[in-house]
PDB file of C-alpha atoms in Angstrom:
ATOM      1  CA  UNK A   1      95.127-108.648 160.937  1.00 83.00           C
ATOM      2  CA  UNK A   2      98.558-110.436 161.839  1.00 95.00           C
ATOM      3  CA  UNK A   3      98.275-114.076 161.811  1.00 97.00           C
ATOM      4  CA  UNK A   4      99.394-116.801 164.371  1.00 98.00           C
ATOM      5  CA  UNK A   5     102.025-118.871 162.463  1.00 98.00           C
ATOM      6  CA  UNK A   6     103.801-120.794 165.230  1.00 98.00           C
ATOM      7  CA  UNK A   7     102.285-121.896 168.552  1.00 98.00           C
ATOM      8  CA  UNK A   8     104.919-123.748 170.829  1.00 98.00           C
ATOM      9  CA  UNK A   9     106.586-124.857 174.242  1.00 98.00           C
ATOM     10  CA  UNK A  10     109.976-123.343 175.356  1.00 97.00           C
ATOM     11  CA  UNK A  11     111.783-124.129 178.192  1.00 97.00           C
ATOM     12  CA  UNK A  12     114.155-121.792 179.931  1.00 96.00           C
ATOM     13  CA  UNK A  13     116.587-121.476 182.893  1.00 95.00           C
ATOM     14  CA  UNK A  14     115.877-119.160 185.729  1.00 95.00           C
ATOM     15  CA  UNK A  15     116.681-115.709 184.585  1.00 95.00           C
ATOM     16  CA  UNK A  16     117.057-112.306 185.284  1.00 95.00           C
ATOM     17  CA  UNK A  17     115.546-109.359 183.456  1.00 96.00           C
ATOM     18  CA  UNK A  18     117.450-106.538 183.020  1.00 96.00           C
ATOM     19  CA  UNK A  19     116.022-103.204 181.868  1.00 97.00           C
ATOM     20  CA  UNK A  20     114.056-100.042 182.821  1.00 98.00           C
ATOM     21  CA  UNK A  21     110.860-100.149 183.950  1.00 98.00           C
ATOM     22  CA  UNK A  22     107.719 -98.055 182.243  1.00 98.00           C
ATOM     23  CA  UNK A  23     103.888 -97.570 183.445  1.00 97.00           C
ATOM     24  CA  UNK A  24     100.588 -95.882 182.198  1.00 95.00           C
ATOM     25  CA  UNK A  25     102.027 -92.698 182.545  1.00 96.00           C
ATOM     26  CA  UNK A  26     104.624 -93.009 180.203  1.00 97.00           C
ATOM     27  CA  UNK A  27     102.547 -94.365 176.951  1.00 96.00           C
ATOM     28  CA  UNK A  28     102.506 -91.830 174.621  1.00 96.00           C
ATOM     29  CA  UNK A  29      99.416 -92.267 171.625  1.00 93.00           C
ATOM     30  CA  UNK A  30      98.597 -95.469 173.436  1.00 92.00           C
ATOM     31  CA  UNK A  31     101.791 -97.240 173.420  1.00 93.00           C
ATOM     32  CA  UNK A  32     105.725 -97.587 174.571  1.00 97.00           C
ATOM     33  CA  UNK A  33     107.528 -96.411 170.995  1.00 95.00           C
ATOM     34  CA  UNK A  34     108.827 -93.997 172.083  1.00 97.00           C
ATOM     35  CA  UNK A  35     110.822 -95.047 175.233  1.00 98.00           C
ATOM     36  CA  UNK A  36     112.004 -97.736 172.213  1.00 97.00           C
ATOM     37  CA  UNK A  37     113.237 -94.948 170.273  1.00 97.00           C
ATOM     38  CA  UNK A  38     114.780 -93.799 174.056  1.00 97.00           C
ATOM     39  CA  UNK A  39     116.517 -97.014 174.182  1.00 98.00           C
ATOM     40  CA  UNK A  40     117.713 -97.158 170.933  1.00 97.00           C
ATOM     41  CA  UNK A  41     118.974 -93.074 170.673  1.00 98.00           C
ATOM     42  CA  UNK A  42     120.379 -93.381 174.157  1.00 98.00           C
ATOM     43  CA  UNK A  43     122.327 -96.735 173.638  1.00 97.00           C
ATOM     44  CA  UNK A  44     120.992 -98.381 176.612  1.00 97.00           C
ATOM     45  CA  UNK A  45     121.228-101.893 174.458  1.00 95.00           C
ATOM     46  CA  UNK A  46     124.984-101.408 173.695  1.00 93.00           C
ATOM     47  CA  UNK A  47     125.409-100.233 177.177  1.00 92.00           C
ATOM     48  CA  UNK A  48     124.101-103.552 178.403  1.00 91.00           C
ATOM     49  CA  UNK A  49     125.462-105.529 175.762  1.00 90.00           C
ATOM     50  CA  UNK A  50     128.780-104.121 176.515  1.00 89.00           C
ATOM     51  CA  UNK A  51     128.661-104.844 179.989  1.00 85.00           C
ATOM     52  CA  UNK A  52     127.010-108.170 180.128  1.00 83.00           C
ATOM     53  CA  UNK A  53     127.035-109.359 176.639  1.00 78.00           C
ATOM     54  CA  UNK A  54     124.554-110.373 174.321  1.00 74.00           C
ATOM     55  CA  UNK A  55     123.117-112.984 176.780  1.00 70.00           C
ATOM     56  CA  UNK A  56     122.506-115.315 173.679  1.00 65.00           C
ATOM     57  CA  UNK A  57     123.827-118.676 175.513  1.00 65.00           C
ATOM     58  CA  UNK A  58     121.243-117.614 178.338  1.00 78.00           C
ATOM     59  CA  UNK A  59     118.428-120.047 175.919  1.00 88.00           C
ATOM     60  CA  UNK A  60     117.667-120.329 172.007  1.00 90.00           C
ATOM     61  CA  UNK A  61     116.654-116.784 171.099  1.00 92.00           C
ATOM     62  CA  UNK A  62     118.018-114.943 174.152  1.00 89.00           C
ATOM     63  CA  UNK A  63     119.541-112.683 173.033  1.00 89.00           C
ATOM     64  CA  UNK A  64     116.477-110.996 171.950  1.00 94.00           C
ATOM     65  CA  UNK A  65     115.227-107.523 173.023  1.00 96.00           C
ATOM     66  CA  UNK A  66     112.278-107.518 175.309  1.00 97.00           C
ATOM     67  CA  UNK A  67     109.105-105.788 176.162  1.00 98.00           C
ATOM     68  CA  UNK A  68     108.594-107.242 179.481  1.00 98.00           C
ATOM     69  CA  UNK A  69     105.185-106.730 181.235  1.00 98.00           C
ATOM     70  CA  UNK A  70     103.161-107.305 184.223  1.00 98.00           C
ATOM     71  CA  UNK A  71      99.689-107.142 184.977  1.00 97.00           C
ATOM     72  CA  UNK A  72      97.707-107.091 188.123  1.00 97.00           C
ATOM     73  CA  UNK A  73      94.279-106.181 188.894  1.00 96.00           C
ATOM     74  CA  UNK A  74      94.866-103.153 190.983  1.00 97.00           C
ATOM     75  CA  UNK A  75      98.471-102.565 190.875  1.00 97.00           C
ATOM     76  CA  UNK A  76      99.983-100.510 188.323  1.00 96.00           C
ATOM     77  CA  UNK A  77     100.668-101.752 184.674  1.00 97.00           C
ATOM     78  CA  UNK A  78     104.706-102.212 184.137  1.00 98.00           C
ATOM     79  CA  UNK A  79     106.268-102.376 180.967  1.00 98.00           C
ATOM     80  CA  UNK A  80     109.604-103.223 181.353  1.00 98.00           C
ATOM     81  CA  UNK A  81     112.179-102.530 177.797  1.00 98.00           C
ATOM     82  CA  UNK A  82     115.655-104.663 178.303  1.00 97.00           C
ATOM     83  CA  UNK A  83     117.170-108.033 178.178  1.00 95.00           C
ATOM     84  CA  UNK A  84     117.048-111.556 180.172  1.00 94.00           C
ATOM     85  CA  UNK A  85     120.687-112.564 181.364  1.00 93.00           C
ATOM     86  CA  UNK A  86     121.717-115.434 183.340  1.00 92.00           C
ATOM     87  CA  UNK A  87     120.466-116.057 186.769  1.00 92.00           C
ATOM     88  CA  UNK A  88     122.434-113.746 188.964  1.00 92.00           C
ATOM     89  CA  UNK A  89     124.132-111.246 186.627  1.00 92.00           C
ATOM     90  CA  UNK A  90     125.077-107.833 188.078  1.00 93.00           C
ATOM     91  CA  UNK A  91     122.757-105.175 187.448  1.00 95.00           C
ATOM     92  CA  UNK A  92     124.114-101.987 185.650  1.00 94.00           C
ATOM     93  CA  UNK A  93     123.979 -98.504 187.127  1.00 94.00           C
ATOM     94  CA  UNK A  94     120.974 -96.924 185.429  1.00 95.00           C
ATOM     95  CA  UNK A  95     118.976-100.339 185.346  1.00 97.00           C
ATOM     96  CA  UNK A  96     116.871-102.304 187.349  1.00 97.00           C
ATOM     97  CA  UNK A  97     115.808-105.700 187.281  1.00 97.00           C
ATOM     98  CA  UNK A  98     113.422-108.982 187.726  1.00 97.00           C
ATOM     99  CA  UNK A  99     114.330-112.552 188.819  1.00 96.00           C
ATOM    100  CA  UNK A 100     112.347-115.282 187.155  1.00 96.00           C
ATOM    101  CA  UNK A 101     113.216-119.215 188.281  1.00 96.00           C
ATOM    102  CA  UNK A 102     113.596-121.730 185.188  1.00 96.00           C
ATOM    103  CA  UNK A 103     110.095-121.952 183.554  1.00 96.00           C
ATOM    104  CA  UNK A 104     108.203-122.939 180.442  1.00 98.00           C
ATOM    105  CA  UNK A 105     107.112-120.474 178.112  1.00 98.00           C
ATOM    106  CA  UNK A 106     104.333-120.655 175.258  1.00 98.00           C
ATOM    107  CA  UNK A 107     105.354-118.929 172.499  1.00 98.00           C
ATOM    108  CA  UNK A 108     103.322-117.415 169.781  1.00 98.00           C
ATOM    109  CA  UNK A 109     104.713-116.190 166.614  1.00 98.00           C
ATOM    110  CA  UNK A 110     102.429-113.361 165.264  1.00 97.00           C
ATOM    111  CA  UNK A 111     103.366-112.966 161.490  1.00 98.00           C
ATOM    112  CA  UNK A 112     102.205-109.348 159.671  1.00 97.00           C
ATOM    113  CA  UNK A 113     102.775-105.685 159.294  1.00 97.00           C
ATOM    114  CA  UNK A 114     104.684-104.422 161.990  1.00 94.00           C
ATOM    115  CA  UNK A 115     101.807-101.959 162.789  1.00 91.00           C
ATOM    116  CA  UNK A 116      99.225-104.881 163.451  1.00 94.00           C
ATOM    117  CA  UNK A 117     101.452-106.978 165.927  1.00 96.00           C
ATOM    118  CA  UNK A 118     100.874-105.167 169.038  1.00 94.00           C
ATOM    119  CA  UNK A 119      98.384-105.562 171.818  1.00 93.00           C
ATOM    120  CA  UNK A 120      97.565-109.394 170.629  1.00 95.00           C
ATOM    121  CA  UNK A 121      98.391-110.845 173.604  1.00 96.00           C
ATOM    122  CA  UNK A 122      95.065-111.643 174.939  1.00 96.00           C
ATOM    123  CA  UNK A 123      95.046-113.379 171.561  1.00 97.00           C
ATOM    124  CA  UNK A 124      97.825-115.395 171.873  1.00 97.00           C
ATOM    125  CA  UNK A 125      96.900-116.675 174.985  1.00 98.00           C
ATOM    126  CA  UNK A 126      93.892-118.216 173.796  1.00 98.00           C
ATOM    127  CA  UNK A 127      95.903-119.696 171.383  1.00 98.00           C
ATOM    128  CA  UNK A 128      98.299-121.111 173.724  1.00 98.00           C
ATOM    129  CA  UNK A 129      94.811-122.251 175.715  1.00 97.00           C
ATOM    130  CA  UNK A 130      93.689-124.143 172.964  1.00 97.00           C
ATOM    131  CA  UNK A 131      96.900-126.165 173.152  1.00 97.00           C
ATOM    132  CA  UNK A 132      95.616-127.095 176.860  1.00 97.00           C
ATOM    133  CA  UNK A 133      98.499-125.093 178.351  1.00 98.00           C
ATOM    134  CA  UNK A 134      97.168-122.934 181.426  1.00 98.00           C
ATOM    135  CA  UNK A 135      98.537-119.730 181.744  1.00 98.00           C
ATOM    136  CA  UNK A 136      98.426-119.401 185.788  1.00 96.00           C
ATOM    137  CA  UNK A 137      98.681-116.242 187.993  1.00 96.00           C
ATOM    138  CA  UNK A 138     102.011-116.019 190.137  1.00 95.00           C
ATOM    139  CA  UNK A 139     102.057-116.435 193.491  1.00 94.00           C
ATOM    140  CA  UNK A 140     101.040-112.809 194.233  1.00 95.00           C
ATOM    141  CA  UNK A 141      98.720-112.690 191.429  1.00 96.00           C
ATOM    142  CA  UNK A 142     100.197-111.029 188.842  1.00 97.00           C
ATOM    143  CA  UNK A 143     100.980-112.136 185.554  1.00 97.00           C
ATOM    144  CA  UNK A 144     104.302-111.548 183.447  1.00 98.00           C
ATOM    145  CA  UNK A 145     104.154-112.001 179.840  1.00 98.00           C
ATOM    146  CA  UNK A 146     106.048-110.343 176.804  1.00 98.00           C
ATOM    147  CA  UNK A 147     106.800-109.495 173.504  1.00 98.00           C
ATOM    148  CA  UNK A 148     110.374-110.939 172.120  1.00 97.00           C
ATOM    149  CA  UNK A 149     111.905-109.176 168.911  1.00 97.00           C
ATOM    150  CA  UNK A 150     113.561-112.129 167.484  1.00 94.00           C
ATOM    151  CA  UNK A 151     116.532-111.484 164.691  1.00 92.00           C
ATOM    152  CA  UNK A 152     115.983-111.455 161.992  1.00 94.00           C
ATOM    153  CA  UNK A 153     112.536-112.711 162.372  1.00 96.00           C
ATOM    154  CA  UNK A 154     111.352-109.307 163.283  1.00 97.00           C
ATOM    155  CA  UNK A 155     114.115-107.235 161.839  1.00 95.00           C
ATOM    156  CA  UNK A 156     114.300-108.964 158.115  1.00 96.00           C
ATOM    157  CA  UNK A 157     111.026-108.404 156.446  1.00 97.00           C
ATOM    158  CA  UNK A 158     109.555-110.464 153.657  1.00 97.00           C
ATOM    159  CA  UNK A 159     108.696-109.462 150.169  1.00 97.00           C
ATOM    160  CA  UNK A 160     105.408-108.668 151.450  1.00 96.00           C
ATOM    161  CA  UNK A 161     106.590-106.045 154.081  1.00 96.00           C
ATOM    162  CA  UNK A 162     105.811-108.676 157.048  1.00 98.00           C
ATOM    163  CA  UNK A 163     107.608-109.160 159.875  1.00 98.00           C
ATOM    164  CA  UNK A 164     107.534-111.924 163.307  1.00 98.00           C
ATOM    165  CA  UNK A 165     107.116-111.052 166.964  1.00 98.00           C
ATOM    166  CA  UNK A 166     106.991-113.636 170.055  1.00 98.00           C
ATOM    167  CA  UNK A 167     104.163-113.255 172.291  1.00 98.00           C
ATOM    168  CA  UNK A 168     105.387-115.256 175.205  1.00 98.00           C
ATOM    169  CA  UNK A 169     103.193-115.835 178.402  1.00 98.00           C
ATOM    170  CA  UNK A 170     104.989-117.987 181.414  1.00 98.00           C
ATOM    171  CA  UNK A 171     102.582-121.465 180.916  1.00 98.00           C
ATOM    172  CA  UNK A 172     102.083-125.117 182.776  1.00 95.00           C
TER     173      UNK A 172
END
């Protein structure tokens, strides 16, 4: 099983998501890999990076590739695949997007085979409960957390074939 290695506070500006949105339907053997693959076959990063940049001065570790989700009891499960920018930044043809205002994330590092990373949020949020940080609803009672592929945290492995994601949950 992956391990928790890091466990911390992050603050960040208001933001805006930018990316293409995914539900139930679209999970194919469980999970979203594929519509990666999409992303990555189709160019959708470069297309955004080209147009907006890398969004790296956005906050440490923005410019980071995101699988952005939301959760609420009765609603529809989004996964959203794409990028944060800075508050405000035009939205591409082809993309949609999701305003967030300037927040504090808990992040969890989850250190291990790439294959044993996913679906540990529930995990990670415990964690990040332990720490006394409360992970509350927003104001229409949803939740928004995601999964951050850090370079080269996640893209570098180490001699034992294991590699880093974020887990980050919006906290208080």
């Amino acid at each position: 099983m992956a391990d928790i290695v890091k466990v911390y506070r992050q603050e960040v500006p208001a933001l805006r998501f930018i990316g293409k949105k995914y539900g139930d339907g679209d999970r194919v053997n469980g999970g979203f890999g594929v519509q990666w693959g999409q992303w990555f076959q189709n160019g959708w990063f470069d297309a955004l990076e080209k147009a907006l940049g890398s969004g790296k001065a956005v906050y440490e570790d923005g410019d980071a590739y995101l699988g952005m989700m939301r959760y609420k009891e009765g609603e529809p499960f989004e996964y959203w695949i794409g990028m944060f920018y800075p508050e405000g930044a035009a939205v591409p043809e082809g993309f949609g997007s999701v305003d967030f205002p300037a927040s504090t994330l808990g992040v969890c590092w989850l250190k291990g085979p790439e294959g044993e990373l996913y679906g540990q949020e529930h995990r990670c949020a415990a964690a990040l409960e332990e720490k006394g940080w409360q992970i509350p609803p927003e104001e229409d009672g949803s939740w928004w957390f995601f999964e951050r592929y850090g370079c080269p945290r996640f893209t570098t492995p180490d001699e034992n074939g294991h590699v880093i994601l974020d887990i980050c949950h919006y906290v208080k």
